[in-house]
Short mmCIF file of C-alpha atoms and ligand atoms in Angstrom, two decimals:
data_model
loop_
_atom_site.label_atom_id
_atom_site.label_comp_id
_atom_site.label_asym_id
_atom_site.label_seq_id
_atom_site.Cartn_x
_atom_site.Cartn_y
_atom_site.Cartn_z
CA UNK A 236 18.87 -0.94 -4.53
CA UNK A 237 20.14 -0.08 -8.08
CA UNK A 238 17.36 -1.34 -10.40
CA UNK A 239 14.35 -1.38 -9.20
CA UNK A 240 10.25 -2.27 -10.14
CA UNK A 241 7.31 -0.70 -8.99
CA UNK A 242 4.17 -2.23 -9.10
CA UNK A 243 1.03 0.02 -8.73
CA UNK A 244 3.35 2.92 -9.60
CA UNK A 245 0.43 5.49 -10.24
CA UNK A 246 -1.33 4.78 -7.05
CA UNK A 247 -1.28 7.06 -3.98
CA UNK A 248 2.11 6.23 -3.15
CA UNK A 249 3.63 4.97 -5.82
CA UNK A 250 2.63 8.09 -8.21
CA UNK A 251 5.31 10.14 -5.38
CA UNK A 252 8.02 7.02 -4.23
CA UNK A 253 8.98 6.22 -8.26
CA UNK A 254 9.44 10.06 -8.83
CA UNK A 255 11.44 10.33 -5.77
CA UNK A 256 13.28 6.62 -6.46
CA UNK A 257 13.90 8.29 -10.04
CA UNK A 258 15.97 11.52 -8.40
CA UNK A 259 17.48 9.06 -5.43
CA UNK A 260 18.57 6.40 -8.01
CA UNK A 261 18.56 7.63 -11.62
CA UNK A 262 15.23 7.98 -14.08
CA UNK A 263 16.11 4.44 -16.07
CA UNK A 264 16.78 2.44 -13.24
CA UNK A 265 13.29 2.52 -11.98
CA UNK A 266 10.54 1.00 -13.98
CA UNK A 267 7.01 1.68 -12.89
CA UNK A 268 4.43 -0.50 -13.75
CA UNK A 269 0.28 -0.41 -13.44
CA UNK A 270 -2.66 -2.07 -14.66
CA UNK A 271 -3.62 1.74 -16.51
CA UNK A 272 -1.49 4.30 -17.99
CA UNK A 273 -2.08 7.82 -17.62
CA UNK A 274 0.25 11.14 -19.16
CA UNK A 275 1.87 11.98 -15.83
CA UNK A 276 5.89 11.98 -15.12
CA UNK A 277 5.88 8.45 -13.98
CA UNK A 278 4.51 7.41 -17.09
CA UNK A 279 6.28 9.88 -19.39
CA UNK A 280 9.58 10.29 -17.22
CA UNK A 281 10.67 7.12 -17.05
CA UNK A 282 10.55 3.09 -17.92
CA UNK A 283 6.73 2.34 -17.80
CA UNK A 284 4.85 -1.25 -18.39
CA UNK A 285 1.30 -2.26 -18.07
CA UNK A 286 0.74 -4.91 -15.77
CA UNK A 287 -1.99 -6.53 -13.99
CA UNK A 288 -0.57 -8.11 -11.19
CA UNK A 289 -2.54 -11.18 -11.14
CA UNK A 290 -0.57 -12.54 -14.11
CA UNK A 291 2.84 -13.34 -12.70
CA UNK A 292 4.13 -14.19 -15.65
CA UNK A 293 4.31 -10.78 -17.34
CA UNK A 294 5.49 -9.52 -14.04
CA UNK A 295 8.52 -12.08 -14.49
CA UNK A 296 9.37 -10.87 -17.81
CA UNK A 297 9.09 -7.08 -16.95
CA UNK A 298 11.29 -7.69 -13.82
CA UNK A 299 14.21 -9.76 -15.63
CA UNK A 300 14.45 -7.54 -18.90
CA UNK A 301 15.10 -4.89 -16.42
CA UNK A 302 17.22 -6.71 -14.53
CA UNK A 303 16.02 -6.29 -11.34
CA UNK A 304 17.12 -6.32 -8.13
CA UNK A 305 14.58 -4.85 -5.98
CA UNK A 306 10.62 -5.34 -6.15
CA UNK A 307 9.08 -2.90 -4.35
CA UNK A 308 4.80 -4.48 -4.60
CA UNK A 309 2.40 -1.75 -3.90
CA UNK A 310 -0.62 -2.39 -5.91
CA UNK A 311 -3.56 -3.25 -4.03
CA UNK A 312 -7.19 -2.48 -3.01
CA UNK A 313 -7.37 -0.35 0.23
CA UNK A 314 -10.14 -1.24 2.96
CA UNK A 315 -13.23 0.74 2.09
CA UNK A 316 -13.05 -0.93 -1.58
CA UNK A 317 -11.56 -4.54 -0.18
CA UNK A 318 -14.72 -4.24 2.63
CA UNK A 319 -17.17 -3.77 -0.64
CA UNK A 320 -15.61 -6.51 -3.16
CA UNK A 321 -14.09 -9.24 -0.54
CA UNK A 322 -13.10 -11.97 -2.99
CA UNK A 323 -11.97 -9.36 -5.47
CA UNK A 324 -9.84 -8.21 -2.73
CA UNK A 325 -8.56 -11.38 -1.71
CA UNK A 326 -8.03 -12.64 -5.16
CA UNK A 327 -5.76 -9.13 -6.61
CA UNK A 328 -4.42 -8.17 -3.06
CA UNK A 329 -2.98 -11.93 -2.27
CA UNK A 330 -2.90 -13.01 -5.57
CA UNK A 331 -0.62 -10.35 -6.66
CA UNK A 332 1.55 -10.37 -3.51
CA UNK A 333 2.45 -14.40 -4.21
CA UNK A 334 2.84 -13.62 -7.50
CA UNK A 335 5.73 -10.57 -6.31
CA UNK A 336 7.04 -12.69 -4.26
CA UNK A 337 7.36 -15.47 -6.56
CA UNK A 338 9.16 -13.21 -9.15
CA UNK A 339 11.87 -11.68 -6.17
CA UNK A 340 12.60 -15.24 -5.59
CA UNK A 341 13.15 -16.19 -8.55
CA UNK A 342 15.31 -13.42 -8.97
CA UNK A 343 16.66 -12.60 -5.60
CA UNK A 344 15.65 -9.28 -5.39
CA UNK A 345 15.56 -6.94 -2.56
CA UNK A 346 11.54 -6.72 -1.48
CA UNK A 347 8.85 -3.94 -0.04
CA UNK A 348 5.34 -4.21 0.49
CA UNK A 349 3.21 -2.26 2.93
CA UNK A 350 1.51 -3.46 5.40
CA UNK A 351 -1.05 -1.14 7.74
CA UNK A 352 -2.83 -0.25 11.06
CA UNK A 353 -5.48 -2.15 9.25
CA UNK A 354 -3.50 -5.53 10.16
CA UNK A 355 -5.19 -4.40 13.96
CA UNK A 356 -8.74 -5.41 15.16
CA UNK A 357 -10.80 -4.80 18.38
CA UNK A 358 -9.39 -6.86 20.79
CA UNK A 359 -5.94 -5.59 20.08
CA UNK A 360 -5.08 -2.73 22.55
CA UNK A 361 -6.02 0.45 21.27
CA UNK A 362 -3.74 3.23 22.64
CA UNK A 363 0.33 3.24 21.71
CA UNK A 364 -0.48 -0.09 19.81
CA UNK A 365 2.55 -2.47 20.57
CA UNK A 366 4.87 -3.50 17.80
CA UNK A 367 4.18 -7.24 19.07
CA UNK A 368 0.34 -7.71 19.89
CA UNK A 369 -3.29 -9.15 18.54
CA UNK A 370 -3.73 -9.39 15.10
CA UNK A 371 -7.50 -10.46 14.62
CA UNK A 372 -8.35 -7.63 12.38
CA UNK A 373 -12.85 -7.72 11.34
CA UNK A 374 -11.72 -6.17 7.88
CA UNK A 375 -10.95 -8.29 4.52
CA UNK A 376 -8.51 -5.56 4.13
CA UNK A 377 -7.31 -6.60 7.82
CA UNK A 378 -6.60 -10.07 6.60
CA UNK A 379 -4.82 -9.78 3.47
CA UNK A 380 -2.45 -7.41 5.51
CA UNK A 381 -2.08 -9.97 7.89
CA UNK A 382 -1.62 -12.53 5.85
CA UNK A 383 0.81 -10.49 3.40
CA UNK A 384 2.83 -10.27 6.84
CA UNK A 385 3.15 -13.86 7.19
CA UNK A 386 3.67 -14.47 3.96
CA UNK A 387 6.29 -12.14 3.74
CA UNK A 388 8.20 -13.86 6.76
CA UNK A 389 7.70 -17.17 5.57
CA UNK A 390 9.78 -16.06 2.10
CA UNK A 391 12.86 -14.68 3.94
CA UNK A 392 12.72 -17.92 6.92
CA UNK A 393 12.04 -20.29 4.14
CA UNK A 394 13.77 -19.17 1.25
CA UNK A 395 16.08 -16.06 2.52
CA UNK A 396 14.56 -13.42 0.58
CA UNK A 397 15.01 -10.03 1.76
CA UNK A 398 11.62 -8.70 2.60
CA UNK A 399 10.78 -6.28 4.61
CA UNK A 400 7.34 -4.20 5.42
CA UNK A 401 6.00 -0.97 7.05
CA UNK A 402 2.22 -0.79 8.84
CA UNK A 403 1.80 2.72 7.69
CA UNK A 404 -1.42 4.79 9.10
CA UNK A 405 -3.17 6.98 7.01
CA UNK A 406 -1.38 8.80 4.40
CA UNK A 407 -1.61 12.25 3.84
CA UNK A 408 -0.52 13.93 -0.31
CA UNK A 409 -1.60 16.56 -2.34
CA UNK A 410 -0.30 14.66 -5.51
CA UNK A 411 -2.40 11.75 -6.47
CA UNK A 412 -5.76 11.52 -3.93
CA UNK A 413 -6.54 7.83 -2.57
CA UNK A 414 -8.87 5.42 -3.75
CA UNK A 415 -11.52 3.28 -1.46
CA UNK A 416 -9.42 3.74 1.48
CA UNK A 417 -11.05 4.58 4.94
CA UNK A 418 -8.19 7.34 5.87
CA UNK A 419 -9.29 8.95 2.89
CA UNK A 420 -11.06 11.97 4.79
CA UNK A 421 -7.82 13.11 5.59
CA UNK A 422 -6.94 13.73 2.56
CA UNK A 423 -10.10 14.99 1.27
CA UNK A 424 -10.36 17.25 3.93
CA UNK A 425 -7.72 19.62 2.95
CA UNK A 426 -8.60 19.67 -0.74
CA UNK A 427 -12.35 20.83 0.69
CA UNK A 428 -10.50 23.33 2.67
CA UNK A 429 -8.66 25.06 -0.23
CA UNK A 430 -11.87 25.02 -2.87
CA UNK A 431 -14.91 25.78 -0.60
CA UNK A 432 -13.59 26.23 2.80
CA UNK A 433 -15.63 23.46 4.00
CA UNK A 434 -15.71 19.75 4.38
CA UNK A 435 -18.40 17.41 5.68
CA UNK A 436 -16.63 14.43 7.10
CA UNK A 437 -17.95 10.59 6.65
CA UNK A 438 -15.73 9.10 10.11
CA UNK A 439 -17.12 10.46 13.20
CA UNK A 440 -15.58 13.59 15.82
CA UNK A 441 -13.44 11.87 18.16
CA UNK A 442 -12.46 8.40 16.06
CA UNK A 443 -8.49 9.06 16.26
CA UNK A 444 -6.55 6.95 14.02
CA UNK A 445 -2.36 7.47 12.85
CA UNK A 446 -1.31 9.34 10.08
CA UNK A 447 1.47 10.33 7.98
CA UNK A 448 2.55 13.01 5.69
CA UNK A 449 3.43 11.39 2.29
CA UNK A 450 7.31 12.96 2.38
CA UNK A 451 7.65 10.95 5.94
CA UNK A 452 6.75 7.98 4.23
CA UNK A 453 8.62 8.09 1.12
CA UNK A 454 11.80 8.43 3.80
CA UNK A 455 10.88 5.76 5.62
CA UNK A 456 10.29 3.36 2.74
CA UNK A 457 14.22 4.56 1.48
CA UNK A 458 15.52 4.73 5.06
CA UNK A 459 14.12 0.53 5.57
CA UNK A 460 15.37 -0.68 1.93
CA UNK A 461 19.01 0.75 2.70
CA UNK A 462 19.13 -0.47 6.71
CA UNK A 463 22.01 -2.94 7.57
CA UNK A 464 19.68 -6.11 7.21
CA UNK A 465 21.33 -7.59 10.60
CA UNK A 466 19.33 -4.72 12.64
CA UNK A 467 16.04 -5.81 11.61
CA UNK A 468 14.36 -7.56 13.85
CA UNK A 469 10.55 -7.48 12.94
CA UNK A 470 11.41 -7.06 9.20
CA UNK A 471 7.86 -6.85 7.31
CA UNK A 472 5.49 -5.46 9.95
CA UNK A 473 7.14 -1.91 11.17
CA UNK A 474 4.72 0.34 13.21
CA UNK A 475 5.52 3.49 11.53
CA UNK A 476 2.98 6.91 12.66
CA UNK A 477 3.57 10.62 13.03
CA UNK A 478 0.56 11.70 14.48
CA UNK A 479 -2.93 10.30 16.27
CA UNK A 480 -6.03 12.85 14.66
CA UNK A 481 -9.71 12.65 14.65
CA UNK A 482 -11.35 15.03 11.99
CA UNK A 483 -11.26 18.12 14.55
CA UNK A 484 -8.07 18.00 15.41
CA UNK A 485 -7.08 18.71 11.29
CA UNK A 486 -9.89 21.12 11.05
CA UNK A 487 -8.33 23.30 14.44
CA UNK A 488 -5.13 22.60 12.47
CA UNK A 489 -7.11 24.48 9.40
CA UNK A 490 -8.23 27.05 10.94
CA UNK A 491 -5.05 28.40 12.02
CA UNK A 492 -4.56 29.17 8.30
CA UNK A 493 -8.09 29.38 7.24
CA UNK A 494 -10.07 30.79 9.92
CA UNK A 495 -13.55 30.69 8.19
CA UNK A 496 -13.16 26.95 7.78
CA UNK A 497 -16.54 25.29 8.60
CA UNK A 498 -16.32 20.93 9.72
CA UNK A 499 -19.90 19.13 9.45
CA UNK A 500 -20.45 15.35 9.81
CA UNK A 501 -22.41 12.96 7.75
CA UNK A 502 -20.93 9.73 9.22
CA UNK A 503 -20.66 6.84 6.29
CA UNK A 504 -21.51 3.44 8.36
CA UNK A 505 -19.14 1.00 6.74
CA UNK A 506 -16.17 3.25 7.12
CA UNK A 507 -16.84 4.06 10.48
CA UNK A 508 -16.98 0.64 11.69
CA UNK A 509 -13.36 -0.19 9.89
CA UNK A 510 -11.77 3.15 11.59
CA UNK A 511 -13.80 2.07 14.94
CA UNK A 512 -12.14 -1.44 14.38
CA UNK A 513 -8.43 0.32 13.99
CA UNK A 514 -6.10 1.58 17.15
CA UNK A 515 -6.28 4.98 18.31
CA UNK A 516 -2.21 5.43 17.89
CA UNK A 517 0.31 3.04 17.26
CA UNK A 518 3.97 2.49 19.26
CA UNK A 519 6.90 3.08 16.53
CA UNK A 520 9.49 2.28 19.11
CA UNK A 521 10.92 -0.60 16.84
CA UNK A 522 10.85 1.73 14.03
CA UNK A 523 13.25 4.55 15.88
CA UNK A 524 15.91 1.34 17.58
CA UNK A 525 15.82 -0.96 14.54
CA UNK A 526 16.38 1.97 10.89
CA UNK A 527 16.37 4.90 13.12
CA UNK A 528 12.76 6.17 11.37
CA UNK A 529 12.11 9.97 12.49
CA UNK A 530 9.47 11.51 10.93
CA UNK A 531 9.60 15.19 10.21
CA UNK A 532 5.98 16.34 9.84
CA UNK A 533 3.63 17.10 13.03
CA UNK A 534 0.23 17.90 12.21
CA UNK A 535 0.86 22.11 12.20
CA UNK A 536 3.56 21.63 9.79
CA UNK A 537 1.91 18.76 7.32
CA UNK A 538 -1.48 21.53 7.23
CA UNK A 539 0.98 24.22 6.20
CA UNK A 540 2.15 22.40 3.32
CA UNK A 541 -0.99 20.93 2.23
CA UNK A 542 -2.69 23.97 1.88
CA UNK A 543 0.05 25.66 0.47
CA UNK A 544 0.56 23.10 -2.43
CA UNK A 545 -2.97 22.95 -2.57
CA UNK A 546 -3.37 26.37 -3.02
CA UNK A 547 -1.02 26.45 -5.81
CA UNK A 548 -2.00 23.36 -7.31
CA UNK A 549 -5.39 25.06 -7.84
CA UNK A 550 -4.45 28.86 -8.33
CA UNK A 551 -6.72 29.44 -5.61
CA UNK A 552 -6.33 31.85 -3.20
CA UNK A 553 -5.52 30.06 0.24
CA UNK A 554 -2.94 29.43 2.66
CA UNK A 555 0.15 31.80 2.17
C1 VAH B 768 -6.94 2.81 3.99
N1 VAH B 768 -5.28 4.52 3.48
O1 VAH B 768 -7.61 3.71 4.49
C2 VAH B 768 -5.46 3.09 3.75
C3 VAH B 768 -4.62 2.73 4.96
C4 VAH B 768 -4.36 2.89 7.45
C5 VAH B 768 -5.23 3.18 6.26
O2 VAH B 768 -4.30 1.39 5.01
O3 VAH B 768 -7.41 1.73 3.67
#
């Protein structure tokens, strides 16, 4: 990778990977592009474009003036959002992901999009999730992911590009909180924590689903984009997990820094039934044998430095 674009570069991930692609691989060298601008370092530290996605075109012209040679496509809607505006999902989460496709083709550039435990329905096996199993996910989130993992193999069997793909679980940052995603609470959770030492949770005690630490997934984005291609054998679809929590499991985690933390449930329907629809923990055997992925954040250590950052990030009193 030496000059790469970033689509949805102010999203949950993308606001972190371009600042750490920007240390890894030099500020100019990494253009971040979204459909808004904002005054925050990937805007202001840094080669920045508007672009919507659905209009391939300007995605062409961004990618060859900056002579590209990796497209790394994040910009999508997640599942709580996709499960409220289906065809708005289908038409910017599919639409753009031809359209990034399209443009690494044209010119051959390395490419990354993330897939997602959300790719799983009910009838696929719930516990240690194989790397090879059902894919008849309920959610329209489910099915672009699905889809985008198909697609993705069809454009390096048909035309050799390099893709390649990670199903990450839930992600967990303190930099730039989700939007419309179902894993969200997990996030959410920690802010609560830090402000009012208190969180009422919308997905129910006991619904375990994977999740990462944002630093674990920034690695394993870097660590896949700079593996000897030859390893790879499942190439756009990596199970990648650290941990399998339900909302007490983070709130024990809590308390061991916060004692007077206080967990109440109002369970939200709609998100419930995606996270009921979603394994309980996911098998990242491939992961380890193909790029040698290793995450380095268990739940203890992840709450530590949440609440920490959090703490700072605030001024507040919290977590020492
Ligand atoms: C979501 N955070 O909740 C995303 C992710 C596995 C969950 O895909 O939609």
């Amino acid at each position: 990778m030496k000059k790469i674009l970033v689509t949805g570069a102010l999203g949950q991930i993308g606001s972190e990977l371009v600042v750490k692609l920007r240390e890894v691989y030099g500020e100019h060298n990494v253009m971040a592009t979204d459909i808004r601008r904002t005054d925050n370092e990937v805007v202001c530290n840094g080669p920045f474009e508007l672009l919507d996605v659905t209009d391939g075109r300007r995605m062409f012209e961004i990618a060859k003036a900056h002579q590209a040679d990796t497209l790394i496509h994040l910009a999508a809607l997640l599942s709580a959002t996709a499960e409220a505006k289906p065809l708005l999902a289908w038409n910017l989460n599919m639409g753009g992901l031809v359209n990034a496709l399209e443009v690494a083709r044209e010119l051959n550039c390395k490419f990354f999009t993330p897939s997602s435990i959300g790719a799983f329905g009910p009838t696929t096996p719930k516990d240690n999730t194989p790397q090879d199993t059902i894919q008849r996910p309920t959610t329209m989130y489910g099915v672009n992911k699905v889809a985008g993992e198909l697609l993705c193999d069809y454009y390096f069997q048909k035309f050799s590009l390099d893709t390649r793909g990670l199903r990450f679980p839930g992600l967990i940052s303190y930099v730039t909180p989700p939007g419309g995603g179902t894993t969200d609470y997990a996030v959410e959770i920690y802010y609560e924590a830090v402000k009012r030492q208190a969180y009422t949770s919308y997905i129910a005690k006991n619904t375990f689903m994977d999740m990462m630490y944002m630093p674990d997934a920034l690695k394993a984005i870097i660590d896949l984009m700079e593996a000897d291609s030859s390893r790879l054998t499942h190439r756009n679809a990596f199970n990648v997990t650290a941990m399998s929590v339900d909302p007490e499991a983070i709130a024990t985690a809590i308390r061991r820094q916060i004692p007077e933390f206080k967990l109440s449930y109002q369970v939200d329907p709609v998100r419930q039934a995606i996270a009921d629809s979603w394994p309980n923990s996911i098998d990242a055997t491939a992961s380890r044998d193909e790029w040698g992925f290793k995450p380095e954040f268990d739940l203890d250590k992840m709450t530590k430095d949440m609440l920490l950052k959090l703490s700072q990030k605030y001024s507040l009193v919290g977590a020492s």
